[in-house]
Every structure is written in structure tokens, then in C-alpha cells.
PDB file of C-alpha atoms in Angstrom:
ATOM      1  CA  UNK A   1      -0.115  12.127  22.000  1.00  0.00           C
ATOM      2  CA  UNK A   2       2.528  14.475  23.500  1.00  0.00           C
ATOM      3  CA  UNK A   3       2.646  16.597  20.307  1.00  0.00           C
ATOM      4  CA  UNK A   4      -1.086  17.220  20.537  1.00  0.00           C
ATOM      5  CA  UNK A   5      -0.411  19.080  23.816  1.00  0.00           C
ATOM      6  CA  UNK A   6       1.880  21.634  22.121  1.00  0.00           C
ATOM      7  CA  UNK A   7       0.332  25.068  21.921  1.00  0.00           C
ATOM      8  CA  UNK A   8       2.871  27.051  19.915  1.00  0.00           C
ATOM      9  CA  UNK A   9       4.261  29.227  22.731  1.00  0.00           C
ATOM     10  CA  UNK A  10       7.389  29.383  24.817  1.00  0.00           C
ATOM     11  CA  UNK A  11       5.810  27.313  27.592  1.00  0.00           C
ATOM     12  CA  UNK A  12       5.677  24.227  25.324  1.00  0.00           C
ATOM     13  CA  UNK A  13       7.813  21.291  26.366  1.00  0.00           C
ATOM     14  CA  UNK A  14      10.788  20.460  24.148  1.00  0.00           C
ATOM     15  CA  UNK A  15       9.620  17.584  21.964  1.00  0.00           C
ATOM     16  CA  UNK A  16      12.706  15.675  20.788  1.00  0.00           C
ATOM     17  CA  UNK A  17      10.731  13.549  18.361  1.00  0.00           C
ATOM     18  CA  UNK A  18       9.423  16.710  16.679  1.00  0.00           C
ATOM     19  CA  UNK A  19      12.996  18.011  16.488  1.00  0.00           C
ATOM     20  CA  UNK A  20      14.068  14.837  14.704  1.00  0.00           C
ATOM     21  CA  UNK A  21      11.184  15.046  12.233  1.00  0.00           C
ATOM     22  CA  UNK A  22      11.977  18.662  11.415  1.00  0.00           C
ATOM     23  CA  UNK A  23      15.668  17.947  10.928  1.00  0.00           C
ATOM     24  CA  UNK A  24      15.351  14.884   8.749  1.00  0.00           C
ATOM     25  CA  UNK A  25      12.926  16.583   6.373  1.00  0.00           C
ATOM     26  CA  UNK A  26      15.092  19.694   6.205  1.00  0.00           C
ATOM     27  CA  UNK A  27      18.258  17.625   5.548  1.00  0.00           C
ATOM     28  CA  UNK A  28      16.516  15.715   2.761  1.00  0.00           C
ATOM     29  CA  UNK A  29      14.961  18.755   1.085  1.00  0.00           C
ATOM     30  CA  UNK A  30      18.051  20.993   1.404  1.00  0.00           C
ATOM     31  CA  UNK A  31      20.553  18.273   0.432  1.00  0.00           C
ATOM     32  CA  UNK A  32      22.519  18.359   3.688  1.00  0.00           C
ATOM     33  CA  UNK A  33      24.651  15.344   4.505  1.00  0.00           C
ATOM     34  CA  UNK A  34      24.096  11.992   2.805  1.00  0.00           C
ATOM     35  CA  UNK A  35      20.394  11.464   3.561  1.00  0.00           C
ATOM     36  CA  UNK A  36      18.564  10.167   0.481  1.00  0.00           C
ATOM     37  CA  UNK A  37      15.275   8.877   1.775  1.00  0.00           C
ATOM     38  CA  UNK A  38      12.917   8.791   4.754  1.00  0.00           C
ATOM     39  CA  UNK A  39      11.115   5.551   5.412  1.00  0.00           C
ATOM     40  CA  UNK A  40       8.638   5.817   8.305  1.00  0.00           C
ATOM     41  CA  UNK A  41       7.508   2.749  10.231  1.00  0.00           C
ATOM     42  CA  UNK A  42       3.864   3.185  11.225  1.00  0.00           C
ATOM     43  CA  UNK A  43       2.858   1.503  14.472  1.00  0.00           C
ATOM     44  CA  UNK A  44      -0.702   1.169  15.730  1.00  0.00           C
ATOM     45  CA  UNK A  45      -1.767   0.529  19.311  1.00  0.00           C
ATOM     46  CA  UNK A  46      -0.807  -2.862  20.806  1.00  0.00           C
ATOM     47  CA  UNK A  47      -3.456  -5.543  20.644  1.00  0.00           C
ATOM     48  CA  UNK A  48      -4.561  -7.407  23.735  1.00  0.00           C
ATOM     49  CA  UNK A  49      -3.143 -10.932  24.116  1.00  0.00           C
ATOM     50  CA  UNK A  50      -6.444 -12.608  23.264  1.00  0.00           C
ATOM     51  CA  UNK A  51      -7.392 -10.111  20.551  1.00  0.00           C
ATOM     52  CA  UNK A  52      -7.439 -11.194  16.909  1.00  0.00           C
ATOM     53  CA  UNK A  53      -4.149 -10.269  15.230  1.00  0.00           C
ATOM     54  CA  UNK A  54      -2.053 -10.448  18.432  1.00  0.00           C
ATOM     55  CA  UNK A  55       0.959 -10.004  18.749  1.00  0.00           C
ATOM     56  CA  UNK A  56       0.887  -7.527  15.865  1.00  0.00           C
ATOM     57  CA  UNK A  57      -0.278  -3.947  16.374  1.00  0.00           C
ATOM     58  CA  UNK A  58      -3.557  -2.514  15.210  1.00  0.00           C
ATOM     59  CA  UNK A  59      -4.024  -0.299  12.172  1.00  0.00           C
ATOM     60  CA  UNK A  60      -2.720   3.171  12.947  1.00  0.00           C
ATOM     61  CA  UNK A  61      -5.129   4.914  10.610  1.00  0.00           C
ATOM     62  CA  UNK A  62      -8.255   3.057  11.650  1.00  0.00           C
ATOM     63  CA  UNK A  63      -7.410   3.907  15.273  1.00  0.00           C
ATOM     64  CA  UNK A  64      -8.119   7.603  14.870  1.00  0.00           C
ATOM     65  CA  UNK A  65      -4.873   9.019  13.525  1.00  0.00           C
ATOM     66  CA  UNK A  66      -6.726  10.543  10.543  1.00  0.00           C
ATOM     67  CA  UNK A  67      -8.907  12.519  12.922  1.00  0.00           C
ATOM     68  CA  UNK A  68      -5.834  13.606  14.895  1.00  0.00           C
ATOM     69  CA  UNK A  69      -3.908  14.719  11.825  1.00  0.00           C
ATOM     70  CA  UNK A  70      -6.853  15.783   9.635  1.00  0.00           C
ATOM     71  CA  UNK A  71      -5.422  13.917   6.680  1.00  0.00           C
ATOM     72  CA  UNK A  72      -6.412  11.271   4.134  1.00  0.00           C
ATOM     73  CA  UNK A  73      -4.416   8.143   4.954  1.00  0.00           C
ATOM     74  CA  UNK A  74      -4.783   6.681   1.438  1.00  0.00           C
ATOM     75  CA  UNK A  75      -3.618   9.876  -0.308  1.00  0.00           C
ATOM     76  CA  UNK A  76      -0.776  10.196   2.207  1.00  0.00           C
ATOM     77  CA  UNK A  77       0.526   6.751   1.302  1.00  0.00           C
ATOM     78  CA  UNK A  78       0.133   7.383  -2.420  1.00  0.00           C
ATOM     79  CA  UNK A  79       1.884  10.733  -2.278  1.00  0.00           C
ATOM     80  CA  UNK A  80       4.664   9.120  -0.262  1.00  0.00           C
ATOM     81  CA  UNK A  81       5.242   6.597  -3.045  1.00  0.00           C
ATOM     82  CA  UNK A  82       5.976   9.467  -5.446  1.00  0.00           C
ATOM     83  CA  UNK A  83       8.712  10.695  -3.112  1.00  0.00           C
ATOM     84  CA  UNK A  84      10.221   7.289  -2.332  1.00  0.00           C
ATOM     85  CA  UNK A  85      13.127   5.473  -3.997  1.00  0.00           C
ATOM     86  CA  UNK A  86      12.088   2.016  -2.785  1.00  0.00           C
ATOM     87  CA  UNK A  87       8.552   0.733  -2.128  1.00  0.00           C
ATOM     88  CA  UNK A  88       8.438  -2.028   0.503  1.00  0.00           C
ATOM     89  CA  UNK A  89       4.996  -3.707   0.487  1.00  0.00           C
ATOM     90  CA  UNK A  90       4.213  -6.283   3.151  1.00  0.00           C
ATOM     91  CA  UNK A  91       2.657  -9.391   1.588  1.00  0.00           C
ATOM     92  CA  UNK A  92       0.877 -11.846   3.871  1.00  0.00           C
ATOM     93  CA  UNK A  93      -1.964 -14.349   3.775  1.00  0.00           C
ATOM     94  CA  UNK A  94      -3.970 -11.857   5.823  1.00  0.00           C
ATOM     95  CA  UNK A  95      -3.576  -9.356   3.006  1.00  0.00           C
ATOM     96  CA  UNK A  96      -4.740 -11.819   0.361  1.00  0.00           C
ATOM     97  CA  UNK A  97      -7.917 -12.821   2.233  1.00  0.00           C
ATOM     98  CA  UNK A  98      -9.896  -9.612   1.728  1.00  0.00           C
ATOM     99  CA  UNK A  99      -8.789  -9.423  -1.917  1.00  0.00           C
ATOM    100  CA  UNK A 100     -10.170 -12.942  -2.594  1.00  0.00           C
ATOM    101  CA  UNK A 101     -13.628 -11.544  -1.784  1.00  0.00           C
ATOM    102  CA  UNK A 102     -13.497  -9.000  -4.620  1.00  0.00           C
ATOM    103  CA  UNK A 103     -15.801  -9.893  -7.487  1.00  0.00           C
ATOM    104  CA  UNK A 104     -14.907  -7.292 -10.107  1.00  0.00           C
ATOM    105  CA  UNK A 105     -18.077  -5.204  -9.871  1.00  0.00           C
ATOM    106  CA  UNK A 106     -19.092  -1.867  -8.419  1.00  0.00           C
ATOM    107  CA  UNK A 107     -20.201  -3.499  -5.176  1.00  0.00           C
ATOM    108  CA  UNK A 108     -16.611  -4.471  -4.294  1.00  0.00           C
ATOM    109  CA  UNK A 109     -15.114  -2.808  -1.208  1.00  0.00           C
ATOM    110  CA  UNK A 110     -12.315  -0.326  -1.822  1.00  0.00           C
ATOM    111  CA  UNK A 111      -9.132  -2.291  -1.076  1.00  0.00           C
ATOM    112  CA  UNK A 112      -6.403   0.185  -0.117  1.00  0.00           C
ATOM    113  CA  UNK A 113      -3.656  -2.438  -0.268  1.00  0.00           C
ATOM    114  CA  UNK A 114      -4.648  -3.246  -3.858  1.00  0.00           C
ATOM    115  CA  UNK A 115      -4.598   0.468  -4.668  1.00  0.00           C
ATOM    116  CA  UNK A 116      -1.008   0.717  -3.361  1.00  0.00           C
ATOM    117  CA  UNK A 117       0.130  -2.366  -5.342  1.00  0.00           C
ATOM    118  CA  UNK A 118      -1.380  -0.962  -8.523  1.00  0.00           C
ATOM    119  CA  UNK A 119       0.182   2.493  -8.015  1.00  0.00           C
ATOM    120  CA  UNK A 120       3.685   1.361  -7.101  1.00  0.00           C
ATOM    121  CA  UNK A 121       3.927  -0.866 -10.167  1.00  0.00           C
ATOM    122  CA  UNK A 122       2.561   1.877 -12.426  1.00  0.00           C
ATOM    123  CA  UNK A 123       4.919   4.511 -10.938  1.00  0.00           C
ATOM    124  CA  UNK A 124       7.949   2.259 -11.488  1.00  0.00           C
ATOM    125  CA  UNK A 125       7.021   1.249 -15.021  1.00  0.00           C
ATOM    126  CA  UNK A 126       5.944   4.724 -16.150  1.00  0.00           C
ATOM    127  CA  UNK A 127       8.847   6.511 -14.467  1.00  0.00           C
ATOM    128  CA  UNK A 128       6.770   8.710 -12.184  1.00  0.00           C
ATOM    129  CA  UNK A 129       8.326  10.260  -9.129  1.00  0.00           C
ATOM    130  CA  UNK A 130      11.602   8.942  -7.722  1.00  0.00           C
ATOM    131  CA  UNK A 131      10.644   5.279  -7.305  1.00  0.00           C
ATOM    132  CA  UNK A 132      13.434   2.946  -8.499  1.00  0.00           C
ATOM    133  CA  UNK A 133      12.568  -0.413  -6.993  1.00  0.00           C
ATOM    134  CA  UNK A 134       9.900  -2.536  -5.256  1.00  0.00           C
ATOM    135  CA  UNK A 135      11.205  -4.821  -2.504  1.00  0.00           C
ATOM    136  CA  UNK A 136       8.389  -6.896  -0.959  1.00  0.00           C
ATOM    137  CA  UNK A 137       8.598  -8.378   2.539  1.00  0.00           C
ATOM    138  CA  UNK A 138       6.840 -11.751   2.578  1.00  0.00           C
ATOM    139  CA  UNK A 139       5.192 -12.734   5.853  1.00  0.00           C
ATOM    140  CA  UNK A 140       3.815 -16.142   6.746  1.00  0.00           C
ATOM    141  CA  UNK A 141       1.264 -16.855   9.441  1.00  0.00           C
ATOM    142  CA  UNK A 142       2.449 -16.271  13.064  1.00  0.00           C
ATOM    143  CA  UNK A 143       3.719 -19.383  14.824  1.00  0.00           C
ATOM    144  CA  UNK A 144       2.245 -20.407  18.113  1.00  0.00           C
ATOM    145  CA  UNK A 145       4.337 -19.590  21.185  1.00  0.00           C
ATOM    146  CA  UNK A 146       5.385 -23.238  21.751  1.00  0.00           C
ATOM    147  CA  UNK A 147       5.784 -24.030  18.045  1.00  0.00           C
ATOM    148  CA  UNK A 148       9.251 -24.648  16.557  1.00  0.00           C
ATOM    149  CA  UNK A 149      10.595 -21.433  15.047  1.00  0.00           C
ATOM    150  CA  UNK A 150       8.640 -19.056  17.288  1.00  0.00           C
ATOM    151  CA  UNK A 151       8.634 -15.989  17.247  1.00  0.00           C
ATOM    152  CA  UNK A 152       9.338 -15.983  13.511  1.00  0.00           C
ATOM    153  CA  UNK A 153       6.559 -16.454  10.978  1.00  0.00           C
ATOM    154  CA  UNK A 154       5.875 -19.549   9.002  1.00  0.00           C
ATOM    155  CA  UNK A 155       6.604 -20.005   5.262  1.00  0.00           C
ATOM    156  CA  UNK A 156       4.063 -17.996   3.299  1.00  0.00           C
ATOM    157  CA  UNK A 157       4.248 -20.303   0.287  1.00  0.00           C
ATOM    158  CA  UNK A 158       4.056 -23.641   2.124  1.00  0.00           C
ATOM    159  CA  UNK A 159       1.026 -22.274   4.001  1.00  0.00           C
ATOM    160  CA  UNK A 160      -1.161 -22.233   0.920  1.00  0.00           C
ATOM    161  CA  UNK A 161      -0.441 -18.858  -0.685  1.00  0.00           C
ATOM    162  CA  UNK A 162      -0.393 -20.472  -4.107  1.00  0.00           C
ATOM    163  CA  UNK A 163      -3.920 -21.769  -3.452  1.00  0.00           C
ATOM    164  CA  UNK A 164      -4.818 -18.304  -2.163  1.00  0.00           C
ATOM    165  CA  UNK A 165      -3.545 -16.730  -5.369  1.00  0.00           C
ATOM    166  CA  UNK A 166      -5.831 -18.997  -7.377  1.00  0.00           C
ATOM    167  CA  UNK A 167      -8.731 -17.625  -5.339  1.00  0.00           C
ATOM    168  CA  UNK A 168      -7.962 -14.055  -6.325  1.00  0.00           C
ATOM    169  CA  UNK A 169     -10.276 -12.763  -9.046  1.00  0.00           C
ATOM    170  CA  UNK A 170      -8.737 -12.638 -12.496  1.00  0.00           C
ATOM    171  CA  UNK A 171     -10.462  -9.349 -13.212  1.00  0.00           C
ATOM    172  CA  UNK A 172     -10.075  -5.684 -12.250  1.00  0.00           C
ATOM    173  CA  UNK A 173     -11.931  -4.259  -9.221  1.00  0.00           C
ATOM    174  CA  UNK A 174     -13.612  -0.953 -10.261  1.00  0.00           C
ATOM    175  CA  UNK A 175     -13.694   0.850  -6.853  1.00  0.00           C
ATOM    176  CA  UNK A 176      -9.973   0.330  -6.172  1.00  0.00           C
ATOM    177  CA  UNK A 177      -9.029   0.985  -9.809  1.00  0.00           C
ATOM    178  CA  UNK A 178     -10.995   4.256  -9.716  1.00  0.00           C
ATOM    179  CA  UNK A 179      -9.219   5.456  -6.585  1.00  0.00           C
ATOM    180  CA  UNK A 180      -5.819   4.695  -8.145  1.00  0.00           C
ATOM    181  CA  UNK A 181      -6.796   6.504 -11.384  1.00  0.00           C
ATOM    182  CA  UNK A 182      -8.187   9.486  -9.517  1.00  0.00           C
ATOM    183  CA  UNK A 183      -4.928   9.873  -7.628  1.00  0.00           C
ATOM    184  CA  UNK A 184      -2.868   9.795 -10.823  1.00  0.00           C
ATOM    185  CA  UNK A 185      -4.563  12.869 -12.279  1.00  0.00           C
ATOM    186  CA  UNK A 186      -6.123  14.624  -9.307  1.00  0.00           C
ATOM    187  CA  UNK A 187      -4.857  16.302  -6.143  1.00  0.00           C
ATOM    188  CA  UNK A 188      -1.164  15.477  -5.619  1.00  0.00           C
ATOM    189  CA  UNK A 189      -0.867  12.786  -8.309  1.00  0.00           C
ATOM    190  CA  UNK A 190       1.755  12.888 -11.042  1.00  0.00           C
ATOM    191  CA  UNK A 191      -0.721  13.894 -13.760  1.00  0.00           C
ATOM    192  CA  UNK A 192      -2.667  16.467 -11.699  1.00  0.00           C
ATOM    193  CA  UNK A 193      -5.408  18.359 -13.475  1.00  0.00           C
ATOM    194  CA  UNK A 194      -6.775  21.798 -12.680  1.00  0.00           C
ATOM    195  CA  UNK A 195     -10.018  20.580 -11.187  1.00  0.00           C
ATOM    196  CA  UNK A 196      -8.681  17.326  -9.795  1.00  0.00           C
ATOM    197  CA  UNK A 197     -11.647  15.366 -11.138  1.00  0.00           C
ATOM    198  CA  UNK A 198     -11.488  12.412 -13.530  1.00  0.00           C
ATOM    199  CA  UNK A 199     -14.765  10.688 -12.756  1.00  0.00           C
ATOM    200  CA  UNK A 200     -15.649  10.322 -16.457  1.00  0.00           C
ATOM    201  CA  UNK A 201     -12.259   9.164 -17.776  1.00  0.00           C
ATOM    202  CA  UNK A 202     -10.857   6.962 -15.009  1.00  0.00           C
ATOM    203  CA  UNK A 203     -10.953   3.787 -17.122  1.00  0.00           C
ATOM    204  CA  UNK A 204      -9.008   5.512 -19.911  1.00  0.00           C
ATOM    205  CA  UNK A 205      -6.467   6.728 -17.366  1.00  0.00           C
ATOM    206  CA  UNK A 206      -6.163   3.201 -15.944  1.00  0.00           C
ATOM    207  CA  UNK A 207      -5.478   1.713 -19.369  1.00  0.00           C
ATOM    208  CA  UNK A 208      -2.951   4.374 -20.428  1.00  0.00           C
ATOM    209  CA  UNK A 209      -1.022   4.334 -17.138  1.00  0.00           C
ATOM    210  CA  UNK A 210      -0.798   0.555 -16.713  1.00  0.00           C
ATOM    211  CA  UNK A 211      -3.193   0.430 -13.753  1.00  0.00           C
ATOM    212  CA  UNK A 212      -5.707  -1.941 -15.339  1.00  0.00           C
ATOM    213  CA  UNK A 213      -4.203  -5.123 -13.871  1.00  0.00           C
ATOM    214  CA  UNK A 214      -6.456  -7.825 -12.561  1.00  0.00           C
ATOM    215  CA  UNK A 215      -6.364  -8.395  -8.805  1.00  0.00           C
ATOM    216  CA  UNK A 216      -4.344 -11.601  -9.398  1.00  0.00           C
ATOM    217  CA  UNK A 217      -1.905  -9.863 -11.764  1.00  0.00           C
ATOM    218  CA  UNK A 218      -1.333  -7.043  -9.224  1.00  0.00           C
ATOM    219  CA  UNK A 219      -0.348  -9.496  -6.483  1.00  0.00           C
ATOM    220  CA  UNK A 220       1.675 -11.831  -8.748  1.00  0.00           C
ATOM    221  CA  UNK A 221       3.591  -8.838 -10.097  1.00  0.00           C
ATOM    222  CA  UNK A 222       4.786  -8.107  -6.575  1.00  0.00           C
ATOM    223  CA  UNK A 223       5.578 -11.732  -5.666  1.00  0.00           C
ATOM    224  CA  UNK A 224       7.729 -12.115  -8.774  1.00  0.00           C
ATOM    225  CA  UNK A 225      10.164  -9.478  -7.503  1.00  0.00           C
ATOM    226  CA  UNK A 226      13.187 -10.214  -5.307  1.00  0.00           C
ATOM    227  CA  UNK A 227      12.249  -9.580  -1.668  1.00  0.00           C
ATOM    228  CA  UNK A 228      12.805 -10.614   1.930  1.00  0.00           C
ATOM    229  CA  UNK A 229      11.190 -13.692   3.395  1.00  0.00           C
ATOM    230  CA  UNK A 230      10.770 -13.386   7.147  1.00  0.00           C
ATOM    231  CA  UNK A 231      10.995 -17.127   7.661  1.00  0.00           C
ATOM    232  CA  UNK A 232      14.207 -17.526   5.622  1.00  0.00           C
ATOM    233  CA  UNK A 233      17.006 -16.681   8.007  1.00  0.00           C
ATOM    234  CA  UNK A 234      19.609 -18.508  10.097  1.00  0.00           C
ATOM    235  CA  UNK A 235      18.811 -19.347  13.717  1.00  0.00           C
ATOM    236  CA  UNK A 236      19.401 -16.449  16.073  1.00  0.00           C
ATOM    237  CA  UNK A 237      21.224 -17.091  19.303  1.00  0.00           C
ATOM    238  CA  UNK A 238      22.679 -14.844  21.944  1.00  0.00           C
ATOM    239  CA  UNK A 239      26.174 -15.672  20.665  1.00  0.00           C
ATOM    240  CA  UNK A 240      25.275 -14.322  17.194  1.00  0.00           C
ATOM    241  CA  UNK A 241      24.413 -10.877  18.521  1.00  0.00           C
ATOM    242  CA  UNK A 242      27.088  -8.159  18.361  1.00  0.00           C
ATOM    243  CA  UNK A 243      28.638  -7.185  21.698  1.00  0.00           C
ATOM    244  CA  UNK A 244      27.288  -4.071  23.355  1.00  0.00           C
ATOM    245  CA  UNK A 245      29.623  -1.065  23.183  1.00  0.00           C
TER     246      UNK A 245
END
């Protein structure tokens, strides 16, 4: 919001967030200091208390950020993977639900989460970019306010994720697979071509680059990696917090 009010002249306000963004990218690109990576945390607008998905925020990109920035959110994420050392996908039951509706035909919706899972595994295995590891964060369903363990999530696996995995189609999903393949050889992908178009060879690209995983294989490949489980932590009390300086 405040950055959109900048006009490029001396009367602009000093935007400290912009200063930080400029510095961190310059430090990383110029090799100053010890900075090795930038990992942004994207936060959408807060949801109302009775809104579906509360207390988590909304989707930043579906809330108009693409129009504000004039960018392609999917390509931005994919390009970011090429420049990252660690990919940290969030895996939740809410993520698996839409994937279970894929049927493996051209009428499937484009699932951007599936695209990311396909790309990060292909990048790591094929040695594209700087990606060295995938560290998933596993998230169970939110606990009710009066439920034991609140505000932490429940256990993803004891809440039926294994049953959910069985519901995932054991086939590839052409729309998502095509988007992943197009990125690999077009635009800013690692195998960019002059015209950026691979509409006639996307299946061949998918096979050669290890993208042709079934939906179930793509998710299982992530779950088999060492990651963080948001429900698996010791109780937090005020005494366990470090003293304020």
C-alpha cells in the first residue's frame, strides 16, 4: 500500500521497507557480508473471525497483488525456486483436497501447488538452479479455541492424511504438467528457448526432466523427506521464553 504512493521524486516519503528490500538484494547479488539466501514470507489480508479459513490469512495473489505488481504469481514462484537453496513447501489437508479432485484429463483445473511440487523435485534431482534441499512443513487441521493443544495444529497423519493420499489420482494431470513443462523451457526457466513456446513437445520435456510424476507420487515424494511437523513440539510456557533484553 504505502509503496504504491511513491512517485519517484524528492517529495516521496522515506520507505524503510523498500530500503531493506533494496539492501538485501544488493548484499546477496554483490556478495557483501554472509547473506546466502532470501526467503520471503507472503501474507494475505486477515480473514474475518467467521470466515472460512480463519485464523489464517487469505491468498496474497488472489487478493489483487498480481494487478498491483503486474506480475505472474506462478512464474514468480517458479523463478524463485531456481534462485533458492532450500524449498519449504507447506503440506496440509487443505492442500490435498483440491488435488483429490483431479482426474488426469484435460478438464482438470490447473493446480499451482502441484506445479510447485513437480518443479522443486525436478530441479533438485536434475541439478537446476541453486536448490540443494526440500524441507516440508507439515500442518494439521486447526484446533478449536477451547480444544487441548490450541493454538497449535493437530497431527496431519492422525487426521486422515493417509486416507487422503489414497484419494489422490495415481495419474498425471495434463494442465499442471503442461505449465511445469512450459516453465522449464520457456521464459525464465532453466532450459529457455528462443521463442519460449513448447506447446507441441511438453510431454517429451516432462518425461526427460522427471516432471511426469503422478499426483500421488508428487505428494508422497515430498512427505518422504525430513521436515517440520507443527504439532510435534514441547509445550510452550512463559517460563520457556528467553528474557527480554
